[in-house]
Structure formats: structure tokens, C-alpha cells
Amino acid sequence: MAIISASSVEKVFRQPKRQAGFGGAIRSLFSREFTEIRAVDGISFAIEPGEAVGYLGPNGAGKSTMIKMMTGILVPSSGTVEVLGREPHSHRITNAAEIGVVFGQRSQLWWDLPVRDSFELNRHIYDIPAPRFADNLARLTAMLDMAFYIDRPVRQLSLGQRMRAEIAMALLHDPKILFLDEPTIGLDVVAKDTVRKFLAEVNRERGTTIILTTHDLVDIEEICPRLIMVDDGKLLFDGELKHLRTALGSRRRLKLEFGTDPGPITLKTAALVTDEGAAKHFLLESEQTSILDVLTELGSGHDLKDVKLEEPDIEEVIRTFYRNKAQTGAAP
Amino acid sequence: MKLAAYPAFTATAFQSRLAYRNQVWSGVFGELVFMFARIAIWTSVFSTVASSSVDGVTLPQMITYALLAGPVLYWDYSRLLRDIGTAVKSGDIAVYLLKPLLYPAYMLASHIGNFLFDLLTVTVPVAIIIAFTVGLVPPASLFHGFAFLAFWFLSFAMLFLLTAILGLAAFWLMTADSLDWFFNSIMTLLAGGIVPLWFFPGWLAAIAGNLPFAWVSYYPAAIYIGQLDPAQVLTAFVVGLLWFAVLLGFLLWIWARARHRLIVQGG
């Protein structure tokens, strides 16, 4: 049974049109024109318990909107969202007790108080039994290396320390699902790494279902076997990261280096893209093609020095994809 | 969640205030300046009349009224207004929806924490200083003393409800700063915090005496110094309870509207 399911979910925001300048501001007081913004446009997916899913997309792709709908603080314009078998927004309080949420750009910690006090407050809010709370607190403190700052007020913490505390806070009540909206935003390399390793461990060891939005692919590579990619409110891809390349039609690159320029070469298994004479770059025609196929077709007798196969950088794939889309105005 | 979480919010609000201990001194100093200004005004008013009382109120009673209606009853509500306004403006209010709790109840719990902090660190010290330097009068009678305590509860509740309602209006007006101004000027006049209602022209006193603002400062302070007889006290209490029920209903309604707006419009 899916722990989260979305079917044909749409979210349309009505934003009042603002005209520029003071006159415009006055005019908008009297006439109300609205622009419709389709933040989520017919998205469906199902997530099983224990999965870790990365929700990826550029800014304004509707990632946070989707997270808000799953956590019950936003209601879909049409379609249905179900979390733990319930409609989240109409069961807000029951839902809230069973999920944990971290917003990278909003703090849930009490600014003026030591981290420990915020945790203590969560114990009351979620009514966590004392022994379990002590257990979880000890475990999370150790795993996230918080012992040296847990008694410092939140306002004195670095962003990395604060984010670790935010994540710990969201896990104290053993939620079944953990939602994270851009948890690594603004963190340095070391802090990002700690957070990623920790989340992967929580998912694998404790079986907590994790949904995280990000625009950092490394987050997904290290935490989430499954990737959901959206742009402009629409679903572009849902599946394993390693299949993304094929899905987006990007091919592996093969570089052949020769001792002397063998002259023009045409192959069925690979297409020539750049010819530098002694060095030739090809794109492999399909996922199934192996280097051996290419070399067999090429045959011997060419003064072949070196062969180099390059997997396309996934980030590059996505960047190219978005760039092409922006130019043509339609998804390929 | 259990109700036990709400006292925890009260304690948290109280503790948060301890982080800014220096504000205590400015709070005490500010209230003392305010009080001595009032005392100076009333002293000069009373010195211009031949008799020792104006409208049946003596100068010491008037000073006691000023202390109660000012620092004691009309305390620093603006923190609550600002907190709600900021939460609405920044969108942080969504964070409260992510937790299994009722936001207005959370607001009340932290408001109580702030109230207790201000009571202990500002109000009581100021009252003691005024009592020893200028002098204060005891309640008019035992009845009036107890009635004052009951009205104090009502005053606290009224001020909370009015402020919370106004704070949530930020959902539609997108600013709480101008509301603070607006509210403060209305309160200054209609709550009787500066000038008691018995000095108002009859028609204005009749209007103000029936608006909820009067329960914040005027009724409790006037009852303490014995300006209302027991029958009037009871009537005022019943009307006050009615206003309390109306405002409570209104707060819950406006919160439901605000929440609806939040989950539909995203804030």
C-alpha cells in the first residue's frame, strides 16, 4: 500500500495583478485583476513505505507547493493527495503528529532558547514518552554531532549547526514520513555531507520514508534511489536516477585517439560529433551498445592508441535539457 | 497532543524574555516616566479646583486609577500583535500549522508567559515604587477588591482577544505596524486608560462604556477605587462576559478564515 499517493494533482494560485508605481498601487486597491499561476499541473505518483524520493526541479517548478500539499498546509485545486491513507489538510492535526517536516528556509527552533529547550518543547507538542524521547535525543545528538552546541541559544549557531538541529527536531517523535524542503540549501560542503549521510542512514536503518526537494543532484545521488523531476508544474521523470539519462535521451560519449589521422570514419554503432583528426568524438547510439561493439565494427588496422568512454554528467544532462526546453518552448 | 504542551509554551515565552534582561530596565524606567507624568497632570488638575475631589474622586484615588488603568491593565500587548504580524508576513505561520496544535491557543499560552514576565519584572516593581513614593489607596471595599480581581481576568482576556483579532487581520492587510498605531489610539481613548470615562461627555461615555475596550482598563480600575456600586459591578461583569463570548467567537472565526486563506492561497 502506498504511503503517499498523488493523483492528477493541480494547484492554481490566483495572484492579484500589481501595476507598477504608486498610481498602479492605488488603482489595484480598487480594481482587482488576477493572474492565474499553475504551480502544480496534473501530477500523479505513488510512494511506498521506506522509500527515499528526491523531488527535483528548478526554482519555481512547484516543488514546495507539492510538499505543502502533502504536509496538509495547502489544499490542491483539483485531484487528490493521500498521506498515510488520509487527506492531509482535512486531518491536519492527526497528519501532523505522524510526519516530520524541515523547511530549509524556515526555522522551527525557538530563536532565543538553547537547542535543547526547543527539543523539550517538541516532546510536549508531540507528547513523546520520556524514555523514548531520551533515547531519540541521545541517538540524534550523537549521529548529528550536536553535543557541543545543544545548550547554546539557536541565534548563536552556524547555519550548518542549525540545520542539523532542525532535522533532529523533526525526527524526535519518530515520524513515519520525513519531508524536507531544500535541506542542504546554503550549507558548506562538509555540512551538506553530514546531512546527506545522516538522511541516507535514517532512511536505510530506521525505514523512515523520506521525500526531499532540492536542486542539488548530489543530494539525490547520495540519499534517494528514486527521483521525481518536475518543471513548470509538470512531471518530467519518475524513476531511478540511472535511468534518467536514457529518459532524457542523452547518450554516452566515446573518444577514440589514434597515432596517426585515420581519415574519416563512419560507424553504425556510434555517431561522429567532432573530428580533430587523430582524436575523434562519438556519441553511442543506444544504451545497449558496448565499447566492444564499437571496436568490433571499427576493426583493426587503425593505429588506435586510446579509448575513453564518458558517462554524461547528470547535471549536464539536466542543464542541457532545461536549456533546450527554454529555447524550443516544449519538452522533447 | 496533550494540553500539557500549552503550559510549556507559557514557560518558553517567559524564558525567551530572560534572554533580553536589559529590556526589563527600560520597561521599568518607561513605565515610571509614564506614571510620574500622569501624576504631575492629575496633581495640577486637582490643584486648580477648590474641593479635594473631582467628580467624587480624590487625588490619591486618581493616581491609583492611573496606575491600574495604565501599567497594570493596559500592559505591553504590542508584542503579541508584532509576533502575529511577523508570522503572517514572513509566512512562518505555516510552521505552526505543521504541528499538531491550535494556533490561537498557542498564542494565548505564550501571551500568558509574557504577561507573567512583565507582571513580575515591570508592573509589580513600578507599583511598589509608586506606592512608596507617592502612595496608593487600597480597594474601596472587600467586595470591590475581589471584583477587581475578577475584572482583571476579564481585562486580560479582552486585551488578548482584541490584539489577536487585530493581528490576524494582517492576513488581509499584510501589515501589522499601522494596526498597532490604530489600535493604540483607539485604546487610549476608549479604554479609559488615560482619562476615565466619567470625565467624558455623557454621550461619549455611554458609547465607550458599552464597547469592549472599556473592560480592558476602565471597569477594573474604576471598580477598584469604588466608582461603581455592587449592582453596577454585576451588570458590567455580565456585559463583559457577553463581549468576551462575542470576541472569542470572532477570533475563532477569523482564524478559520485565515487558515482557509492560508491553505488555499498559500498565505
Coordinates of C-alpha atoms in Angstrom, one line a residue:
Chain A
M1 CA 0.0 0.0 0.0
A2 CA 1.4 3.4 -0.9
I3 CA 2.2 5.6 2.0
I4 CA 1.7 8.7 -0.2
S5 CA -0.2 9.0 -3.3
A6 CA -1.0 11.9 -5.6
S7 CA -3.4 11.6 -8.5
S8 CA -3.8 14.3 -11.1
V9 CA -3.0 17.0 -8.5
E10 CA -3.3 20.6 -9.6
K11 CA -2.7 23.8 -7.7
V12 CA -3.6 27.1 -9.2
F13 CA -2.8 30.3 -7.3
R14 CA -4.7 33.5 -8.1
Q15 CA -2.4 36.4 -7.7
P16 CA -3.7 40.0 -7.8
K17 CA -2.2 41.8 -10.7
R18 CA 0.0 44.7 -9.5
Q19 CA 0.6 47.6 -11.6
A20 CA 3.9 49.3 -11.3
G21 CA 4.4 52.6 -9.5
F22 CA 2.4 54.5 -6.9
G23 CA -0.6 55.1 -9.3
G24 CA -0.7 51.4 -10.0
A25 CA -0.7 50.6 -6.3
I26 CA -3.7 53.0 -5.8
R27 CA -5.5 51.5 -8.8
S28 CA -5.0 48.0 -7.6
L29 CA -6.8 49.0 -4.4
F30 CA -10.0 49.4 -6.4
S31 CA -9.8 47.1 -9.3
R32 CA -8.8 43.5 -8.7
E33 CA -7.4 41.7 -11.6
F34 CA -5.9 38.3 -11.1
T35 CA -3.3 36.2 -12.9
E36 CA -3.6 32.5 -12.6
I37 CA -0.4 30.7 -11.7
R38 CA -0.5 26.9 -12.3
A39 CA 2.1 25.8 -9.8
V40 CA 1.3 22.1 -10.0
D41 CA -0.2 20.8 -13.2
G42 CA -1.6 17.3 -13.2
I43 CA 1.0 15.4 -11.2
S44 CA 0.5 11.8 -10.1
F45 CA 2.8 9.4 -8.3
A46 CA 2.8 6.8 -5.5
I47 CA 5.4 6.4 -2.9
E48 CA 5.8 3.2 -0.9
P49 CA 6.8 3.0 2.8
G50 CA 10.5 3.1 3.3
E51 CA 11.3 4.8 0.0
A52 CA 13.6 7.8 -0.3
V53 CA 12.4 10.1 -3.1
G54 CA 14.1 13.2 -4.4
Y55 CA 11.8 15.8 -5.8
L56 CA 13.9 17.8 -8.2
G57 CA 13.2 20.9 -10.3
P58 CA 14.5 24.4 -10.9
N59 CA 13.2 27.4 -8.9
G60 CA 9.5 27.9 -9.3
A61 CA 8.9 24.4 -10.6
G62 CA 6.3 23.8 -7.9
K63 CA 8.4 21.7 -5.6
S64 CA 7.5 23.5 -2.3
T65 CA 3.8 23.7 -3.4
M66 CA 3.7 19.9 -3.7
I67 CA 5.4 19.5 -0.3
K68 CA 2.9 21.9 1.3
M69 CA 0.1 19.8 -0.1
M70 CA 1.5 16.6 1.2
T71 CA 2.0 18.1 4.7
G72 CA -1.5 19.4 4.7
I73 CA -0.9 23.2 4.8
L74 CA -2.1 23.7 1.3
V75 CA -5.1 22.2 -0.4
P76 CA -5.0 21.0 -4.0
S77 CA -7.2 22.9 -6.5
S78 CA -8.1 19.6 -8.0
G79 CA -7.0 16.0 -7.8
T80 CA -6.3 14.2 -4.6
V81 CA -3.3 13.8 -2.3
E82 CA -3.4 11.0 0.3
V83 CA -0.8 10.6 3.0
L84 CA -1.0 7.5 5.3
G85 CA -4.4 6.9 3.9
R86 CA -5.8 10.3 4.8
E87 CA -6.4 13.6 3.1
P88 CA -3.7 15.7 4.8
H89 CA -5.4 19.1 5.0
S90 CA -8.7 17.9 6.4
H91 CA -6.9 15.7 9.0
R92 CA -4.2 18.3 9.7
I93 CA -3.6 17.5 13.4
T94 CA -3.6 13.7 13.0
N95 CA -1.4 14.0 10.0
A96 CA 1.0 16.5 11.7
A97 CA 1.6 14.0 14.5
E98 CA 2.8 11.3 12.2
I99 CA 5.1 13.3 9.8
G100 CA 8.2 15.4 10.3
V101 CA 8.9 18.5 8.2
V102 CA 12.0 20.5 7.7
F103 CA 12.0 23.7 5.7
G104 CA 15.4 24.7 4.7
Q105 CA 14.4 28.4 4.7
R106 CA 12.2 28.5 7.7
S107 CA 13.2 27.7 11.2
Q108 CA 11.1 25.7 13.7
L109 CA 13.6 26.2 16.5
W110 CA 13.0 28.8 19.2
W111 CA 15.4 31.6 18.3
D112 CA 16.2 32.8 21.8
L113 CA 16.4 29.5 23.6
P114 CA 19.0 26.7 23.7
V115 CA 18.5 24.0 21.2
R116 CA 17.7 21.6 24.0
D117 CA 14.7 23.7 25.0
S118 CA 13.2 23.6 21.6
F119 CA 13.6 19.8 21.6
E120 CA 12.0 19.7 25.0
L121 CA 9.1 21.7 23.7
N122 CA 8.6 19.3 20.9
R123 CA 8.4 16.5 23.5
H124 CA 5.3 18.2 24.8
I125 CA 3.8 19.1 21.4
Y126 CA 4.1 15.6 20.2
D127 CA 3.5 14.0 23.6
I128 CA 6.6 11.8 23.3
P129 CA 7.0 9.4 26.2
A130 CA 10.0 10.4 28.3
P131 CA 12.2 7.2 27.8
R132 CA 11.7 7.2 24.1
F133 CA 12.5 11.0 24.0
A134 CA 15.7 10.5 25.9
D135 CA 16.6 7.6 23.6
N136 CA 16.0 9.5 20.4
L137 CA 17.7 12.6 21.7
A138 CA 20.8 10.7 22.7
R139 CA 20.9 8.9 19.3
L140 CA 20.3 12.0 17.2
T141 CA 22.7 14.1 19.2
A142 CA 25.5 11.5 18.6
M143 CA 24.6 11.0 14.9
L144 CA 24.4 14.6 14.1
D145 CA 27.3 15.6 16.3
M146 CA 25.2 18.2 18.3
A147 CA 26.6 17.6 21.8
F148 CA 28.9 20.6 21.8
Y149 CA 26.2 23.1 20.9
I150 CA 23.0 21.7 22.2
D151 CA 23.0 24.1 25.2
R152 CA 23.7 27.2 23.1
P153 CA 20.9 29.5 22.0
V154 CA 19.8 29.0 18.4
R155 CA 20.7 32.5 17.4
Q156 CA 24.4 31.8 18.1
L157 CA 24.5 28.7 15.8
S158 CA 26.0 28.5 12.3
L159 CA 23.7 27.6 9.5
G160 CA 25.0 24.0 9.4
Q161 CA 24.5 23.5 13.1
R162 CA 21.1 24.9 12.9
M163 CA 20.1 22.7 10.0
R164 CA 21.3 19.6 11.9
A165 CA 19.2 20.7 14.9
E166 CA 16.1 21.3 12.6
I167 CA 16.4 17.8 11.2
A168 CA 16.8 16.3 14.6
M169 CA 13.8 18.2 15.8
A170 CA 11.7 16.8 13.0
L171 CA 12.7 13.3 13.9
L172 CA 12.3 13.3 17.7
H173 CA 8.7 12.0 17.5
D174 CA 9.6 9.1 15.2
P175 CA 7.6 10.3 12.2
K176 CA 6.7 7.7 9.6
I177 CA 7.5 10.2 6.8
L178 CA 10.1 12.9 6.8
F179 CA 9.6 15.8 4.4
L180 CA 12.5 18.1 3.7
D181 CA 12.2 21.2 1.6
E182 CA 15.7 22.1 0.4
P183 CA 17.5 20.8 3.5
T184 CA 21.0 21.5 2.1
I185 CA 20.4 25.0 0.8
G186 CA 23.2 27.3 1.8
L187 CA 25.3 24.7 3.6
D188 CA 29.0 24.2 3.0
V189 CA 30.4 21.0 1.6
V190 CA 31.1 19.4 5.0
A191 CA 27.7 20.2 6.4
K192 CA 26.0 19.0 3.3
D193 CA 27.9 15.8 3.5
T194 CA 26.9 15.2 7.2
V195 CA 23.2 15.9 6.4
R196 CA 23.2 13.6 3.4
K197 CA 24.9 10.7 5.2
F198 CA 22.6 11.1 8.1
L199 CA 19.4 11.2 6.0
A200 CA 20.5 8.1 4.0
E201 CA 21.1 6.3 7.3
V202 CA 17.8 7.3 8.7
N203 CA 16.1 6.0 5.6
R204 CA 18.0 2.8 5.4
E205 CA 18.3 1.9 9.2
R206 CA 15.1 3.2 10.6
G207 CA 12.9 2.7 7.5
T208 CA 11.7 6.3 7.6
T209 CA 10.2 7.3 4.3
I210 CA 11.9 10.4 3.0
I211 CA 10.7 13.0 0.5
L212 CA 13.1 15.8 -0.2
T213 CA 13.1 18.6 -2.6
T214 CA 16.3 20.0 -3.9
H215 CA 18.0 21.4 -6.9
D216 CA 21.3 19.8 -5.9
L217 CA 21.6 16.5 -7.7
V218 CA 24.3 15.2 -5.3
D219 CA 21.5 15.2 -2.6
I220 CA 19.6 12.8 -4.7
E221 CA 22.6 10.6 -5.7
E222 CA 23.5 10.1 -2.1
I223 CA 20.1 9.8 -0.4
C224 CA 17.4 8.9 -2.9
P225 CA 17.4 5.9 -5.2
R226 CA 14.3 7.3 -6.8
L227 CA 13.9 10.6 -8.5
I228 CA 10.8 12.6 -9.4
M229 CA 11.6 15.5 -11.7
V230 CA 9.3 18.4 -12.3
D231 CA 9.3 21.6 -14.3
D232 CA 6.7 24.2 -14.8
G233 CA 4.4 22.2 -12.6
K234 CA 4.5 19.1 -14.8
L235 CA 6.0 15.7 -14.2
L236 CA 9.1 15.1 -16.4
F237 CA 10.5 11.9 -15.0
D238 CA 9.8 9.4 -12.3
G239 CA 12.2 6.6 -11.8
E240 CA 15.7 5.6 -10.8
L241 CA 18.4 8.2 -11.2
K242 CA 20.4 5.9 -13.5
H243 CA 17.5 5.7 -16.0
L244 CA 17.2 9.5 -16.1
R245 CA 19.9 9.8 -18.8
T246 CA 18.1 7.4 -21.2
A247 CA 14.8 9.0 -20.4
L248 CA 16.1 12.4 -21.3
G249 CA 17.7 11.0 -24.5
S250 CA 21.2 11.7 -23.6
R251 CA 24.0 9.5 -24.9
R252 CA 27.4 8.3 -23.7
R253 CA 30.4 9.9 -25.3
L254 CA 33.3 7.9 -26.7
K255 CA 36.7 9.3 -27.5
L256 CA 39.0 7.4 -29.8
E257 CA 42.6 8.5 -30.1
F258 CA 44.8 7.4 -33.0
G259 CA 48.5 7.5 -33.5
T260 CA 48.0 9.0 -37.0
D261 CA 44.9 10.5 -38.5
P262 CA 43.0 7.5 -40.0
G263 CA 40.8 9.8 -42.2
P264 CA 37.0 10.0 -41.9
I265 CA 35.4 7.1 -40.1
T266 CA 31.6 6.3 -40.2
L267 CA 30.1 3.8 -37.8
K268 CA 26.6 2.4 -37.3
T269 CA 27.0 2.0 -33.5
A270 CA 28.3 5.5 -32.9
A271 CA 27.8 8.9 -34.5
L272 CA 30.8 11.2 -35.1
V273 CA 30.3 14.5 -33.4
T274 CA 33.8 16.2 -33.6
D275 CA 36.7 15.2 -35.7
E276 CA 40.1 16.5 -34.6
G277 CA 41.9 14.3 -37.0
A278 CA 43.8 12.0 -34.6
A279 CA 41.2 12.3 -32.0
K280 CA 37.5 11.6 -32.8
H281 CA 34.5 12.0 -30.5
F282 CA 31.5 9.9 -31.0
L283 CA 28.1 9.5 -29.3
L284 CA 26.9 6.0 -28.7
E285 CA 23.7 5.3 -30.5
S286 CA 22.0 3.3 -27.7
E287 CA 22.3 2.3 -24.0
Q288 CA 22.9 -1.3 -25.1
T289 CA 25.9 -0.5 -27.3
S290 CA 29.1 -1.5 -25.6
I291 CA 32.7 -0.4 -26.4
L292 CA 33.3 -3.8 -27.7
D293 CA 30.6 -3.4 -30.3
V294 CA 32.2 -0.2 -31.5
L295 CA 35.7 -1.6 -31.6
T296 CA 34.5 -4.7 -33.4
E297 CA 32.8 -2.5 -36.0
L298 CA 35.8 -0.3 -36.3
G299 CA 38.0 -3.3 -36.8
S300 CA 41.8 -3.5 -36.6
G301 CA 44.3 -1.8 -38.8
H302 CA 43.7 1.7 -37.4
D303 CA 46.6 2.9 -35.3
L304 CA 44.3 3.1 -32.2
K305 CA 46.1 4.5 -29.1
D306 CA 43.4 5.1 -26.5
V307 CA 39.7 4.6 -25.9
K308 CA 37.8 6.7 -23.4
L309 CA 34.1 6.3 -22.6
E310 CA 32.4 9.1 -20.7
E311 CA 29.2 8.8 -18.9
P312 CA 27.4 12.1 -19.3
D313 CA 27.4 14.2 -16.2
I314 CA 23.8 14.0 -14.9
E315 CA 23.9 17.7 -14.0
E316 CA 25.0 18.5 -17.5
V317 CA 22.2 16.3 -18.9
I318 CA 19.6 18.2 -17.0
R319 CA 21.1 21.6 -17.7
T320 CA 21.1 20.8 -21.4
F321 CA 17.5 19.5 -21.1
Y322 CA 16.3 22.7 -19.5
R323 CA 18.2 24.9 -21.9
N324 CA 16.7 23.1 -24.9
K325 CA 13.3 23.4 -23.5
A326 CA 13.7 27.1 -22.8
Q327 CA 14.8 27.5 -26.5
T328 CA 12.1 25.4 -28.1
G329 CA 9.4 26.1 -25.6
A330 CA 8.4 22.5 -25.4
A331 CA 9.7 19.4 -23.7
P332 CA 11.5 17.0 -26.1
Chain B
M1 CA -1.3 16.3 21.7
K2 CA -1.9 16.8 25.3
L3 CA -2.9 20.1 26.9
A4 CA 0.4 19.9 28.8
A5 CA 2.1 21.4 25.8
Y6 CA 0.4 24.8 26.3
P7 CA 1.9 25.5 29.8
A8 CA 5.2 24.6 28.2
F9 CA 4.7 27.4 25.7
T10 CA 4.0 29.7 28.6
A11 CA 7.2 28.7 30.2
T12 CA 9.1 29.1 26.9
A13 CA 7.8 32.6 26.3
F14 CA 8.8 33.5 29.8
Q15 CA 12.3 32.0 29.3
S16 CA 12.7 33.7 26.0
R17 CA 12.2 37.1 27.7
L18 CA 15.0 36.3 30.1
A19 CA 17.3 36.3 27.1
Y20 CA 16.8 40.1 26.9
R21 CA 17.1 41.1 30.5
N22 CA 18.2 44.6 29.7
Q23 CA 14.7 45.3 28.4
V24 CA 13.5 44.9 31.9
W25 CA 15.2 48.1 33.0
S26 CA 13.9 50.1 30.0
G27 CA 10.5 48.7 30.7
V28 CA 10.5 49.8 34.4
F29 CA 12.0 53.2 33.5
G30 CA 9.5 53.8 30.7
E31 CA 6.5 52.9 32.9
L32 CA 7.9 55.1 35.8
V33 CA 8.2 58.1 33.4
F34 CA 4.7 57.5 32.2
M35 CA 3.4 57.2 35.7
F36 CA 5.1 60.4 37.0
A37 CA 3.8 62.3 34.0
R38 CA 0.3 61.2 34.8
I39 CA 0.7 62.0 38.5
A40 CA 2.0 65.5 37.6
I41 CA -1.0 66.1 35.3
W42 CA -3.6 64.9 37.9
T43 CA -1.8 66.9 40.7
S44 CA -2.1 70.1 38.7
V45 CA -5.7 69.3 37.7
F46 CA -6.6 68.8 41.3
S47 CA -4.8 71.9 42.5
T48 CA -7.0 74.1 40.3
V49 CA -10.2 73.1 42.0
A50 CA -11.2 74.2 45.4
S51 CA -12.5 70.9 46.8
S52 CA -10.3 67.9 47.5
S53 CA -12.2 65.8 45.0
V54 CA -13.3 66.0 41.4
D55 CA -16.5 64.1 40.4
G56 CA -16.2 62.4 43.8
V57 CA -12.6 61.1 43.2
T58 CA -9.7 62.2 45.3
L59 CA -6.2 62.8 44.0
P60 CA -4.7 59.5 45.6
Q61 CA -7.7 57.6 44.1
M62 CA -7.0 59.2 40.7
I63 CA -3.3 58.2 40.9
T64 CA -4.3 54.7 41.8
Y65 CA -6.7 54.7 38.9
A66 CA -3.8 55.8 36.6
L67 CA -1.5 53.1 37.8
L68 CA -4.2 50.3 37.4
A69 CA -5.6 51.6 34.1
G70 CA -2.1 52.1 32.7
P71 CA 0.8 49.8 33.5
V72 CA -1.2 47.1 35.3
L73 CA -4.1 46.5 33.0
Y74 CA -3.1 48.0 29.7
W75 CA 0.3 46.3 29.6
D76 CA 2.5 45.7 26.6
Y77 CA 0.1 43.9 24.2
S78 CA 2.1 45.0 21.2
R79 CA 4.5 42.1 21.4
L80 CA 1.6 39.7 20.6
L81 CA 0.5 42.0 17.7
R82 CA 4.0 42.1 16.4
D83 CA 4.5 38.3 16.7
I84 CA 1.4 37.5 14.8
G85 CA 2.1 40.2 12.2
T86 CA 5.6 38.9 11.6
A87 CA 4.5 35.3 11.4
V88 CA 1.9 36.2 8.8
K89 CA 4.1 38.5 6.8
S90 CA 7.1 36.0 6.7
G91 CA 4.9 33.0 6.1
D92 CA 6.3 31.4 9.3
I93 CA 2.7 30.9 10.4
A94 CA 2.7 27.8 8.1
V95 CA 5.2 26.3 10.6
Y96 CA 2.6 26.4 13.3
L97 CA 0.2 24.5 11.0
L98 CA 2.7 21.8 10.6
K99 CA 2.5 21.0 14.3
P100 CA -0.4 19.2 16.0
L101 CA -1.6 22.3 17.8
L102 CA -4.2 25.0 17.8
Y103 CA -2.5 28.3 16.9
P104 CA -4.8 30.7 18.9
A105 CA -4.3 28.5 22.0
Y106 CA -0.6 28.6 21.4
M107 CA -0.8 32.4 21.1
L108 CA -2.7 32.6 24.4
A109 CA -0.2 30.4 26.1
S110 CA 2.8 32.5 25.1
H111 CA 0.8 35.6 25.8
I112 CA 0.4 34.4 29.4
G113 CA 4.1 33.8 29.6
N114 CA 4.8 37.3 28.5
F115 CA 2.2 38.7 30.9
L116 CA 3.7 36.9 33.9
F117 CA 7.2 38.1 32.9
D118 CA 6.0 41.7 32.6
L119 CA 4.0 41.4 35.8
L120 CA 7.0 40.2 37.8
T121 CA 9.7 42.4 36.3
V122 CA 7.9 45.6 35.4
T123 CA 4.4 46.0 36.8
V124 CA 5.0 44.9 40.4
P125 CA 8.2 46.9 40.8
V126 CA 6.6 50.0 39.4
A127 CA 3.6 49.6 41.6
I128 CA 5.8 49.2 44.7
I129 CA 7.9 52.3 43.7
I130 CA 4.7 54.4 43.2
A131 CA 3.2 53.1 46.5
F132 CA 6.2 54.1 48.5
T133 CA 7.0 57.4 46.8
V134 CA 3.5 58.8 46.0
G135 CA 1.1 56.5 47.7
L136 CA -1.7 54.3 46.6
V137 CA -5.1 53.7 48.0
P138 CA -6.5 50.2 48.9
P139 CA -9.6 48.8 47.2
A140 CA -12.8 50.7 48.1
S141 CA -14.1 47.7 49.9
L142 CA -13.5 43.9 50.2
F143 CA -16.2 43.4 47.6
H144 CA -14.6 45.9 45.2
G145 CA -11.2 44.2 45.8
F146 CA -12.5 40.8 44.8
A147 CA -14.5 42.3 42.0
F148 CA -11.3 43.9 40.7
L149 CA -9.6 40.5 40.6
A150 CA -12.4 39.0 38.6
F151 CA -12.3 42.0 36.2
W152 CA -8.6 41.7 35.9
F153 CA -9.1 38.3 34.4
L154 CA -11.7 39.7 32.0
S155 CA -9.4 42.6 31.2
F156 CA -6.5 40.2 30.3
A157 CA -8.8 38.1 28.1
M158 CA -10.3 41.1 26.4
L159 CA -6.9 42.6 25.6
F160 CA -5.7 39.2 24.3
L161 CA -8.8 38.7 22.1
L162 CA -8.7 42.2 20.7
T163 CA -5.0 42.0 19.9
A164 CA -5.2 38.5 18.4
I165 CA -8.1 39.5 16.2
L166 CA -6.2 42.6 15.0
G167 CA -3.0 40.6 14.5
L168 CA -4.8 38.1 12.3
A169 CA -6.2 40.9 10.2
A170 CA -2.6 41.2 8.9
F171 CA -3.6 38.3 6.6
W172 CA -5.7 40.7 4.6
L173 CA -3.9 43.9 5.2
M174 CA -0.4 42.5 5.1
T175 CA 0.9 44.8 7.8
A176 CA 0.6 45.0 11.5
D177 CA 2.6 48.2 12.0
S178 CA -0.1 50.6 11.1
L179 CA -2.6 48.4 13.1
D180 CA -0.5 49.0 16.2
W181 CA -0.9 52.7 15.8
F182 CA -4.6 52.5 15.1
F183 CA -5.2 50.2 18.0
N184 CA -3.2 52.2 20.4
S185 CA -5.1 55.4 19.6
I186 CA -8.5 53.7 19.9
M187 CA -7.4 52.1 23.2
T188 CA -6.0 55.3 24.6
L189 CA -9.4 57.0 24.1
L190 CA -12.0 54.3 24.5
A191 CA -10.4 52.1 27.2
G192 CA -10.2 55.0 29.6
G193 CA -6.5 54.2 30.2
I194 CA -5.6 57.9 30.3
V195 CA -8.8 59.8 31.0
P196 CA -11.5 57.9 33.0
L197 CA -14.9 57.6 31.3
W198 CA -16.6 59.7 34.0
F199 CA -14.8 62.8 32.6
F200 CA -16.2 62.1 29.1
P201 CA -19.2 64.0 27.8
G202 CA -22.3 61.9 28.6
W203 CA -22.9 60.6 25.1
L204 CA -19.3 59.5 24.5
A205 CA -19.1 57.9 28.0
A206 CA -22.3 56.0 27.1
I207 CA -20.8 54.7 23.9
A208 CA -17.4 53.9 25.2
G209 CA -18.9 52.3 28.4
N210 CA -20.6 49.7 26.2
L211 CA -17.7 48.9 23.9
P212 CA -15.3 46.0 24.8
F213 CA -12.3 48.4 25.2
A214 CA -13.7 49.7 28.4
W215 CA -13.3 46.3 30.1
V216 CA -9.5 46.5 29.5
S217 CA -8.8 49.5 31.7
Y218 CA -11.8 51.5 32.8
Y219 CA -14.1 49.0 34.5
P220 CA -11.5 47.2 36.6
A221 CA -9.7 50.4 37.7
A222 CA -13.0 52.3 38.4
I223 CA -14.3 49.3 40.4
Y224 CA -11.1 49.2 42.5
I225 CA -11.5 52.8 43.6
G226 CA -15.2 52.2 44.2
Q227 CA -16.7 54.2 41.3
L228 CA -19.4 51.6 40.7
D229 CA -21.8 50.2 43.2
P230 CA -22.3 46.4 43.5
A231 CA -25.3 46.3 41.2
Q232 CA -23.4 48.2 38.5
V233 CA -20.4 45.9 39.0
L234 CA -22.5 42.9 38.4
T235 CA -24.2 44.4 35.3
A236 CA -20.8 45.4 33.9
F237 CA -19.5 41.8 34.6
V238 CA -22.3 40.2 32.7
V239 CA -22.0 42.6 29.8
G240 CA -18.2 42.0 29.9
L241 CA -18.8 38.2 29.7
L242 CA -21.1 38.7 26.7
W243 CA -18.4 40.8 25.0
F244 CA -15.9 38.1 25.9
A245 CA -18.0 35.4 24.2
V246 CA -18.6 37.5 21.1
L247 CA -14.9 38.3 20.7
L248 CA -13.9 34.7 21.3
G249 CA -16.3 33.6 18.7
F250 CA -15.0 36.3 16.3
L251 CA -11.4 35.2 17.0
L252 CA -12.1 31.6 16.2
W253 CA -14.0 32.6 13.1
I254 CA -11.3 34.9 11.8
W255 CA -8.7 32.2 12.5
A256 CA -10.7 29.7 10.5
R257 CA -10.9 32.2 7.6
A258 CA -7.2 32.9 7.9
R259 CA -6.4 29.2 7.9
H260 CA -8.6 28.7 4.9
R261 CA -6.9 31.5 3.1
L262 CA -3.5 30.1 4.0
I263 CA -4.3 26.6 2.8
V264 CA -5.9 27.8 -0.4
Q265 CA -3.8 30.9 -1.3
G266 CA -0.6 29.8 0.4
G267 CA -0.6 32.9 2.6

